[in-house]
Amino acid sequence: AQKITQTQPGMFVQEKEAVTLDCTYDTSDPSYGLFWYKQPSSGEMIFLIYQGSYDQQNATEGRYSLNFQKARKSANLVISASQLGDSAMYFCAMREGIYRDDKIIFGKGTRLHILP
Amino acid sequence: DSGVTQTPKHLITATGQRVTLRCSPRSGDLSVYWYQQSLDQGLQFLIQYYNGEERAKGNILERFSAQQFPDLHSELNLSSLELGDSALYFCASSSVGSGTGAYGYTFGSGTRLTVV
């Protein structure tokens, strides 16, 4: 069974510093996709970044990058130059299998607080 | 507007009652997923429908049921409600080859259910 582990329930970071949110996953399927979502206090789920298991390079989207270490089954999210608006809950998630409409499983999340 | 519409946005009801949550997927998306997010918890996968058929089932209680109609909208029925059913219920949709660049979901804004 697929599993996502986020070991940091909460983090406090000074504004403008870089942030790394940890995520490890477990799957026996060689084909999978990894996601990060942001959930601000308003509640909506905002897609941030995606990494496919066969992608050779780490994914990047603006200030977000995904540090993908396949052998360690690790998919950490890095936010560069953090901003006050980055304060939110962050979820790591995984889709197992080759079908793009398979379900996505979420970790328990990390609550990030950016300090001015 | 993400293109996924959930109604109602808020719902307050008493224990023992039954409610129906509605979701209209993004145009062209065939899959609908339902998730439950309890306070400060991750998203728990409940059930997935694909083009009217049940595709995958997660930790959905027997008191809960869902269906997807020919027009692809979906309804999640929650009956014999308990205080612990209070949560944010998300609907998401996707389609194989949807071209999102992320092969992920489009989330609705959620229905916040409060059972009193």
PDB file of C-alpha atoms in Angstrom:
ATOM      1  CA  ALA A   1       0.000   0.000   0.000  1.00  0.00           C
ATOM      2  CA  GLN A   2       1.195   3.452  -0.783  1.00  0.00           C
ATOM      3  CA  LYS A   3       2.118   5.728   2.068  1.00  0.00           C
ATOM      4  CA  ILE A   4       3.214   9.335   2.514  1.00  0.00           C
ATOM      5  CA  THR A   5       5.065  10.547   5.607  1.00  0.00           C
ATOM      6  CA  GLN A   6       5.550  14.153   6.612  1.00  0.00           C
ATOM      7  CA  THR A   7       7.486  14.248   9.844  1.00  0.00           C
ATOM      8  CA  GLN A   8       7.281  17.991  10.562  1.00  0.00           C
ATOM      9  CA  PRO A   9       3.894  18.902  12.040  1.00  0.00           C
ATOM     10  CA  GLY A  10       4.875  22.560  12.198  1.00  0.00           C
ATOM     11  CA  MET A  11       7.706  24.877  11.244  1.00  0.00           C
ATOM     12  CA  PHE A  12       8.585  28.490  11.986  1.00  0.00           C
ATOM     13  CA  VAL A  13      10.807  30.285   9.496  1.00  0.00           C
ATOM     14  CA  GLN A  14      12.000  33.852   9.202  1.00  0.00           C
ATOM     15  CA  GLU A  15      10.789  35.770   6.172  1.00  0.00           C
ATOM     16  CA  LYS A  16      13.155  35.642   3.162  1.00  0.00           C
ATOM     17  CA  GLU A  17      14.830  32.467   4.344  1.00  0.00           C
ATOM     18  CA  ALA A  18      14.650  29.249   2.361  1.00  0.00           C
ATOM     19  CA  VAL A  19      12.419  26.466   3.669  1.00  0.00           C
ATOM     20  CA  THR A  20      12.604  22.719   3.190  1.00  0.00           C
ATOM     21  CA  LEU A  21       9.528  20.641   3.927  1.00  0.00           C
ATOM     22  CA  ASP A  22      10.224  16.946   4.269  1.00  0.00           C
ATOM     23  CA  CYS A  23       8.331  14.136   2.607  1.00  0.00           C
ATOM     24  CA  THR A  24       9.066  10.455   2.277  1.00  0.00           C
ATOM     25  CA  TYR A  25       6.958   7.984   0.430  1.00  0.00           C
ATOM     26  CA  ASP A  26       6.621   4.264   0.109  1.00  0.00           C
ATOM     27  CA  THR A  27       5.485   2.384  -2.941  1.00  0.00           C
ATOM     28  CA  SER A  28       6.395  -0.776  -4.778  1.00  0.00           C
ATOM     29  CA  ASP A  29       5.166   0.562  -8.103  1.00  0.00           C
ATOM     30  CA  PRO A  30       7.959   1.889 -10.327  1.00  0.00           C
ATOM     31  CA  SER A  31       5.571   4.339 -11.935  1.00  0.00           C
ATOM     32  CA  TYR A  32       4.189   7.087  -9.711  1.00  0.00           C
ATOM     33  CA  GLY A  33       3.761  10.808  -9.404  1.00  0.00           C
ATOM     34  CA  LEU A  34       4.491  13.089  -6.478  1.00  0.00           C
ATOM     35  CA  PHE A  35       2.667  16.315  -5.708  1.00  0.00           C
ATOM     36  CA  TRP A  36       2.781  19.189  -3.289  1.00  0.00           C
ATOM     37  CA  TYR A  37      -0.310  21.183  -2.406  1.00  0.00           C
ATOM     38  CA  LYS A  38      -0.718  24.319  -0.324  1.00  0.00           C
ATOM     39  CA  GLN A  39      -3.755  24.938   1.837  1.00  0.00           C
ATOM     40  CA  PRO A  40      -4.013  28.488   3.217  1.00  0.00           C
ATOM     41  CA  SER A  41      -6.304  29.346   6.098  1.00  0.00           C
ATOM     42  CA  SER A  42      -9.120  29.978   3.642  1.00  0.00           C
ATOM     43  CA  GLY A  43      -9.187  26.232   3.021  1.00  0.00           C
ATOM     44  CA  GLU A  44      -8.746  25.809  -0.706  1.00  0.00           C
ATOM     45  CA  MET A  45      -6.221  23.319  -2.083  1.00  0.00           C
ATOM     46  CA  ILE A  46      -3.627  24.911  -4.339  1.00  0.00           C
ATOM     47  CA  PHE A  47      -1.414  22.756  -6.553  1.00  0.00           C
ATOM     48  CA  LEU A  48       2.261  23.738  -6.330  1.00  0.00           C
ATOM     49  CA  ILE A  49       4.481  21.240  -8.092  1.00  0.00           C
ATOM     50  CA  TYR A  50       4.638  17.767  -9.625  1.00  0.00           C
ATOM     51  CA  GLN A  51       7.400  15.186 -10.082  1.00  0.00           C
ATOM     52  CA  GLY A  52       7.049  11.985 -12.082  1.00  0.00           C
ATOM     53  CA  SER A  53       8.991   8.928 -11.052  1.00  0.00           C
ATOM     54  CA  TYR A  54      10.734   8.765 -14.404  1.00  0.00           C
ATOM     55  CA  ASP A  55      11.587  12.443 -14.585  1.00  0.00           C
ATOM     56  CA  GLN A  56      15.339  12.887 -14.746  1.00  0.00           C
ATOM     57  CA  GLN A  57      15.444  16.395 -13.372  1.00  0.00           C
ATOM     58  CA  ASN A  58      14.002  17.883 -10.231  1.00  0.00           C
ATOM     59  CA  ALA A  59      10.824  19.833 -10.844  1.00  0.00           C
ATOM     60  CA  THR A  60      10.803  23.586 -10.372  1.00  0.00           C
ATOM     61  CA  GLU A  61       7.964  26.100 -10.421  1.00  0.00           C
ATOM     62  CA  GLY A  62       9.013  29.642  -9.628  1.00  0.00           C
ATOM     63  CA  ARG A  63      10.117  29.747  -5.986  1.00  0.00           C
ATOM     64  CA  TYR A  64       9.184  26.095  -5.501  1.00  0.00           C
ATOM     65  CA  SER A  65      11.451  23.181  -6.251  1.00  0.00           C
ATOM     66  CA  LEU A  66      11.144  19.524  -5.472  1.00  0.00           C
ATOM     67  CA  ASN A  67      14.244  17.756  -4.224  1.00  0.00           C
ATOM     68  CA  PHE A  68      13.577  14.279  -5.596  1.00  0.00           C
ATOM     69  CA  GLN A  69      15.831  11.527  -4.244  1.00  0.00           C
ATOM     70  CA  LYS A  70      14.410   8.359  -5.709  1.00  0.00           C
ATOM     71  CA  ALA A  71      16.680   5.873  -3.962  1.00  0.00           C
ATOM     72  CA  ARG A  72      15.789   7.363  -0.604  1.00  0.00           C
ATOM     73  CA  LYS A  73      12.114   7.705  -1.579  1.00  0.00           C
ATOM     74  CA  SER A  74      12.252  11.329  -0.624  1.00  0.00           C
ATOM     75  CA  ALA A  75      10.439  14.282  -2.229  1.00  0.00           C
ATOM     76  CA  ASN A  76      11.171  17.384  -0.211  1.00  0.00           C
ATOM     77  CA  LEU A  77       9.674  20.732  -1.141  1.00  0.00           C
ATOM     78  CA  VAL A  78      12.032  23.703  -1.133  1.00  0.00           C
ATOM     79  CA  ILE A  79      10.636  27.224  -1.018  1.00  0.00           C
ATOM     80  CA  SER A  80      13.214  29.867  -1.752  1.00  0.00           C
ATOM     81  CA  ALA A  81      13.014  33.380  -0.312  1.00  0.00           C
ATOM     82  CA  SER A  82       9.950  32.714   1.820  1.00  0.00           C
ATOM     83  CA  GLN A  83       7.186  35.306   2.038  1.00  0.00           C
ATOM     84  CA  LEU A  84       4.514  35.998   4.625  1.00  0.00           C
ATOM     85  CA  GLY A  85       1.946  34.655   2.168  1.00  0.00           C
ATOM     86  CA  ASP A  86       3.639  31.275   2.283  1.00  0.00           C
ATOM     87  CA  SER A  87       2.196  30.688   5.739  1.00  0.00           C
ATOM     88  CA  ALA A  88      -0.124  27.746   5.193  1.00  0.00           C
ATOM     89  CA  MET A  89      -0.524  24.003   5.483  1.00  0.00           C
ATOM     90  CA  TYR A  90       1.499  22.023   2.964  1.00  0.00           C
ATOM     91  CA  PHE A  91       0.640  18.527   1.833  1.00  0.00           C
ATOM     92  CA  CYS A  92       2.818  16.017   0.051  1.00  0.00           C
ATOM     93  CA  ALA A  93       0.880  13.515  -2.039  1.00  0.00           C
ATOM     94  CA  MET A  94       1.396  10.589  -4.355  1.00  0.00           C
ATOM     95  CA  ARG A  95      -0.394   8.903  -7.188  1.00  0.00           C
ATOM     96  CA  GLU A  96       0.589   5.301  -7.763  1.00  0.00           C
ATOM     97  CA  GLY A  97       0.436   3.650 -11.148  1.00  0.00           C
ATOM     98  CA  ILE A  98       0.441   4.685 -14.755  1.00  0.00           C
ATOM     99  CA  TYR A  99      -3.175   5.810 -15.014  1.00  0.00           C
ATOM    100  CA  ARG A 100      -3.435   9.522 -14.571  1.00  0.00           C
ATOM    101  CA  ASP A 101      -6.853   9.311 -13.013  1.00  0.00           C
ATOM    102  CA  ASP A 102      -5.847   7.016 -10.185  1.00  0.00           C
ATOM    103  CA  LYS A 103      -6.488   8.355  -6.732  1.00  0.00           C
ATOM    104  CA  ILE A 104      -3.946  10.559  -4.945  1.00  0.00           C
ATOM    105  CA  ILE A 105      -2.971   9.825  -1.370  1.00  0.00           C
ATOM    106  CA  PHE A 106      -2.009  12.693   0.924  1.00  0.00           C
ATOM    107  CA  GLY A 107       0.321  12.992   3.874  1.00  0.00           C
ATOM    108  CA  LYS A 108      -0.817  14.581   7.138  1.00  0.00           C
ATOM    109  CA  GLY A 109       0.746  17.898   6.255  1.00  0.00           C
ATOM    110  CA  THR A 110       3.186  20.446   7.650  1.00  0.00           C
ATOM    111  CA  ARG A 111       1.969  23.771   8.961  1.00  0.00           C
ATOM    112  CA  LEU A 112       4.401  26.488   7.945  1.00  0.00           C
ATOM    113  CA  HIS A 113       4.555  29.812   9.744  1.00  0.00           C
ATOM    114  CA  ILE A 114       6.588  32.612   8.177  1.00  0.00           C
ATOM    115  CA  LEU A 115       7.737  35.191  10.721  1.00  0.00           C
ATOM    116  CA  PRO A 116       8.195  38.865   9.760  1.00  0.00           C
TER     117      PRO A 116
ATOM    118  CA  ASP B   1     -12.744  29.636 -10.194  1.00  0.00           C
ATOM    119  CA  SER B   2     -11.120  26.207 -10.527  1.00  0.00           C
ATOM    120  CA  GLY B   3     -13.951  24.838 -12.647  1.00  0.00           C
ATOM    121  CA  VAL B   4     -15.025  22.336  -9.969  1.00  0.00           C
ATOM    122  CA  THR B   5     -18.170  23.496  -8.200  1.00  0.00           C
ATOM    123  CA  GLN B   6     -19.181  22.257  -4.791  1.00  0.00           C
ATOM    124  CA  THR B   7     -22.420  23.101  -3.067  1.00  0.00           C
ATOM    125  CA  PRO B   8     -23.240  24.065  -0.447  1.00  0.00           C
ATOM    126  CA  LYS B   9     -20.147  25.819   0.898  1.00  0.00           C
ATOM    127  CA  HIS B  10     -21.309  25.519   4.475  1.00  0.00           C
ATOM    128  CA  LEU B  11     -23.751  23.163   6.126  1.00  0.00           C
ATOM    129  CA  ILE B  12     -24.832  22.943   9.743  1.00  0.00           C
ATOM    130  CA  THR B  13     -27.005  20.055  10.776  1.00  0.00           C
ATOM    131  CA  ALA B  14     -27.930  18.006  13.808  1.00  0.00           C
ATOM    132  CA  THR B  15     -26.756  14.569  14.814  1.00  0.00           C
ATOM    133  CA  GLY B  16     -28.733  11.768  13.242  1.00  0.00           C
ATOM    134  CA  GLN B  17     -29.620  13.773  10.167  1.00  0.00           C
ATOM    135  CA  ARG B  18     -28.800  13.103   6.521  1.00  0.00           C
ATOM    136  CA  VAL B  19     -27.178  15.529   4.105  1.00  0.00           C
ATOM    137  CA  THR B  20     -26.209  15.542   0.451  1.00  0.00           C
ATOM    138  CA  LEU B  21     -23.114  17.266  -0.876  1.00  0.00           C
ATOM    139  CA  ARG B  22     -22.961  18.055  -4.554  1.00  0.00           C
ATOM    140  CA  CYS B  23     -20.029  18.334  -6.937  1.00  0.00           C
ATOM    141  CA  SER B  24     -19.878  19.388 -10.574  1.00  0.00           C
ATOM    142  CA  PRO B  25     -16.537  18.438 -12.131  1.00  0.00           C
ATOM    143  CA  ARG B  26     -14.510  20.573 -14.482  1.00  0.00           C
ATOM    144  CA  SER B  27     -15.778  20.411 -18.031  1.00  0.00           C
ATOM    145  CA  GLY B  28     -14.412  17.332 -19.764  1.00  0.00           C
ATOM    146  CA  ASP B  29     -13.225  15.590 -16.604  1.00  0.00           C
ATOM    147  CA  LEU B  30     -14.603  12.086 -16.195  1.00  0.00           C
ATOM    148  CA  SER B  31     -13.263  11.242 -12.747  1.00  0.00           C
ATOM    149  CA  VAL B  32     -14.611  12.612  -9.493  1.00  0.00           C
ATOM    150  CA  TYR B  33     -12.963  12.044  -6.134  1.00  0.00           C
ATOM    151  CA  TRP B  34     -14.265  12.732  -2.654  1.00  0.00           C
ATOM    152  CA  TYR B  35     -12.073  13.474   0.334  1.00  0.00           C
ATOM    153  CA  GLN B  36     -12.727  14.199   3.985  1.00  0.00           C
ATOM    154  CA  GLN B  37     -10.495  16.565   5.940  1.00  0.00           C
ATOM    155  CA  SER B  38     -11.078  16.641   9.674  1.00  0.00           C
ATOM    156  CA  LEU B  39      -9.647  19.419  11.820  1.00  0.00           C
ATOM    157  CA  ASP B  40      -5.891  19.768  11.329  1.00  0.00           C
ATOM    158  CA  GLN B  41      -5.724  16.466   9.506  1.00  0.00           C
ATOM    159  CA  GLY B  42      -4.715  15.416   6.044  1.00  0.00           C
ATOM    160  CA  LEU B  43      -7.132  14.561   3.305  1.00  0.00           C
ATOM    161  CA  GLN B  44      -8.641  11.111   3.636  1.00  0.00           C
ATOM    162  CA  PHE B  45      -9.677   9.544   0.364  1.00  0.00           C
ATOM    163  CA  LEU B  46     -13.285   8.393   0.415  1.00  0.00           C
ATOM    164  CA  ILE B  47     -14.292   7.292  -3.050  1.00  0.00           C
ATOM    165  CA  GLN B  48     -13.697   7.792  -6.774  1.00  0.00           C
ATOM    166  CA  TYR B  49     -16.113   7.606  -9.674  1.00  0.00           C
ATOM    167  CA  TYR B  50     -15.116   7.398 -13.298  1.00  0.00           C
ATOM    168  CA  ASN B  51     -17.709   8.116 -15.947  1.00  0.00           C
ATOM    169  CA  GLY B  52     -20.541   6.969 -13.722  1.00  0.00           C
ATOM    170  CA  GLU B  53     -18.889   3.873 -12.308  1.00  0.00           C
ATOM    171  CA  GLU B  54     -17.275   3.413  -8.928  1.00  0.00           C
ATOM    172  CA  ARG B  55     -13.515   3.166  -9.560  1.00  0.00           C
ATOM    173  CA  ALA B  56     -11.878   3.091  -6.154  1.00  0.00           C
ATOM    174  CA  LYS B  57     -12.974   3.067  -2.555  1.00  0.00           C
ATOM    175  CA  GLY B  58     -11.098   4.314   0.460  1.00  0.00           C
ATOM    176  CA  ASN B  59     -12.018   4.597   4.106  1.00  0.00           C
ATOM    177  CA  ILE B  60     -15.633   5.462   3.492  1.00  0.00           C
ATOM    178  CA  LEU B  61     -18.079   4.651   6.253  1.00  0.00           C
ATOM    179  CA  GLU B  62     -21.129   2.518   5.523  1.00  0.00           C
ATOM    180  CA  ARG B  63     -23.254   5.501   6.515  1.00  0.00           C
ATOM    181  CA  PHE B  64     -21.793   7.374   3.572  1.00  0.00           C
ATOM    182  CA  SER B  65     -22.570   6.742  -0.069  1.00  0.00           C
ATOM    183  CA  ALA B  66     -21.904   8.435  -3.347  1.00  0.00           C
ATOM    184  CA  GLN B  67     -22.904   8.309  -6.954  1.00  0.00           C
ATOM    185  CA  GLN B  68     -22.036   9.952 -10.245  1.00  0.00           C
ATOM    186  CA  PHE B  69     -24.826  10.838 -12.622  1.00  0.00           C
ATOM    187  CA  PRO B  70     -24.918  10.722 -16.441  1.00  0.00           C
ATOM    188  CA  ASP B  71     -24.112  14.421 -16.605  1.00  0.00           C
ATOM    189  CA  LEU B  72     -21.011  13.550 -14.518  1.00  0.00           C
ATOM    190  CA  HIS B  73     -21.948  15.534 -11.454  1.00  0.00           C
ATOM    191  CA  SER B  74     -21.573  13.603  -8.225  1.00  0.00           C
ATOM    192  CA  GLU B  75     -23.303  13.543  -4.884  1.00  0.00           C
ATOM    193  CA  LEU B  76     -21.978  12.384  -1.528  1.00  0.00           C
ATOM    194  CA  ASN B  77     -24.695  11.313   0.886  1.00  0.00           C
ATOM    195  CA  LEU B  78     -23.939  11.290   4.590  1.00  0.00           C
ATOM    196  CA  SER B  79     -26.526   9.735   6.895  1.00  0.00           C
ATOM    197  CA  SER B  80     -26.993   9.161  10.615  1.00  0.00           C
ATOM    198  CA  LEU B  81     -24.572  11.998  11.158  1.00  0.00           C
ATOM    199  CA  GLU B  82     -22.340  12.048  14.204  1.00  0.00           C
ATOM    200  CA  LEU B  83     -20.331  14.869  15.749  1.00  0.00           C
ATOM    201  CA  GLY B  84     -17.167  13.277  14.396  1.00  0.00           C
ATOM    202  CA  ASP B  85     -18.393  13.687  10.837  1.00  0.00           C
ATOM    203  CA  SER B  86     -17.798  17.408  11.105  1.00  0.00           C
ATOM    204  CA  ALA B  87     -15.149  18.123   8.501  1.00  0.00           C
ATOM    205  CA  LEU B  88     -14.278  19.815   5.250  1.00  0.00           C
ATOM    206  CA  TYR B  89     -15.353  17.642   2.353  1.00  0.00           C
ATOM    207  CA  PHE B  90     -13.524  18.147  -0.899  1.00  0.00           C
ATOM    208  CA  CYS B  91     -14.435  17.071  -4.356  1.00  0.00           C
ATOM    209  CA  ALA B  92     -11.821  16.946  -7.080  1.00  0.00           C
ATOM    210  CA  SER B  93     -11.876  15.998 -10.719  1.00  0.00           C
ATOM    211  CA  SER B  94      -9.398  14.896 -13.324  1.00  0.00           C
ATOM    212  CA  SER B  95      -9.193  13.285 -16.692  1.00  0.00           C
ATOM    213  CA  VAL B  96      -6.583  11.117 -18.295  1.00  0.00           C
ATOM    214  CA  GLY B  97      -4.478  13.271 -20.509  1.00  0.00           C
ATOM    215  CA  SER B  98      -6.099  16.406 -19.157  1.00  0.00           C
ATOM    216  CA  GLY B  99      -2.978  18.311 -20.022  1.00  0.00           C
ATOM    217  CA  THR B 100      -2.677  20.057 -16.718  1.00  0.00           C
ATOM    218  CA  GLY B 101       1.049  19.564 -16.824  1.00  0.00           C
ATOM    219  CA  ALA B 102       0.791  17.982 -13.434  1.00  0.00           C
ATOM    220  CA  TYR B 103      -1.559  15.108 -14.037  1.00  0.00           C
ATOM    221  CA  GLY B 104      -3.132  16.034 -10.775  1.00  0.00           C
ATOM    222  CA  TYR B 105      -6.507  17.146  -9.606  1.00  0.00           C
ATOM    223  CA  THR B 106      -8.615  20.204  -9.863  1.00  0.00           C
ATOM    224  CA  PHE B 107     -10.118  20.745  -6.437  1.00  0.00           C
ATOM    225  CA  GLY B 108     -13.379  22.345  -5.545  1.00  0.00           C
ATOM    226  CA  SER B 109     -13.483  24.846  -2.718  1.00  0.00           C
ATOM    227  CA  GLY B 110     -14.984  22.309  -0.341  1.00  0.00           C
ATOM    228  CA  THR B 111     -18.106  21.965   1.777  1.00  0.00           C
ATOM    229  CA  ARG B 112     -17.648  22.629   5.456  1.00  0.00           C
ATOM    230  CA  LEU B 113     -19.995  20.375   7.392  1.00  0.00           C
ATOM    231  CA  THR B 114     -20.700  21.057  11.030  1.00  0.00           C
ATOM    232  CA  VAL B 115     -22.713  18.511  12.971  1.00  0.00           C
ATOM    233  CA  VAL B 116     -24.154  19.842  16.230  1.00  0.00           C
TER     234      VAL B 116
END
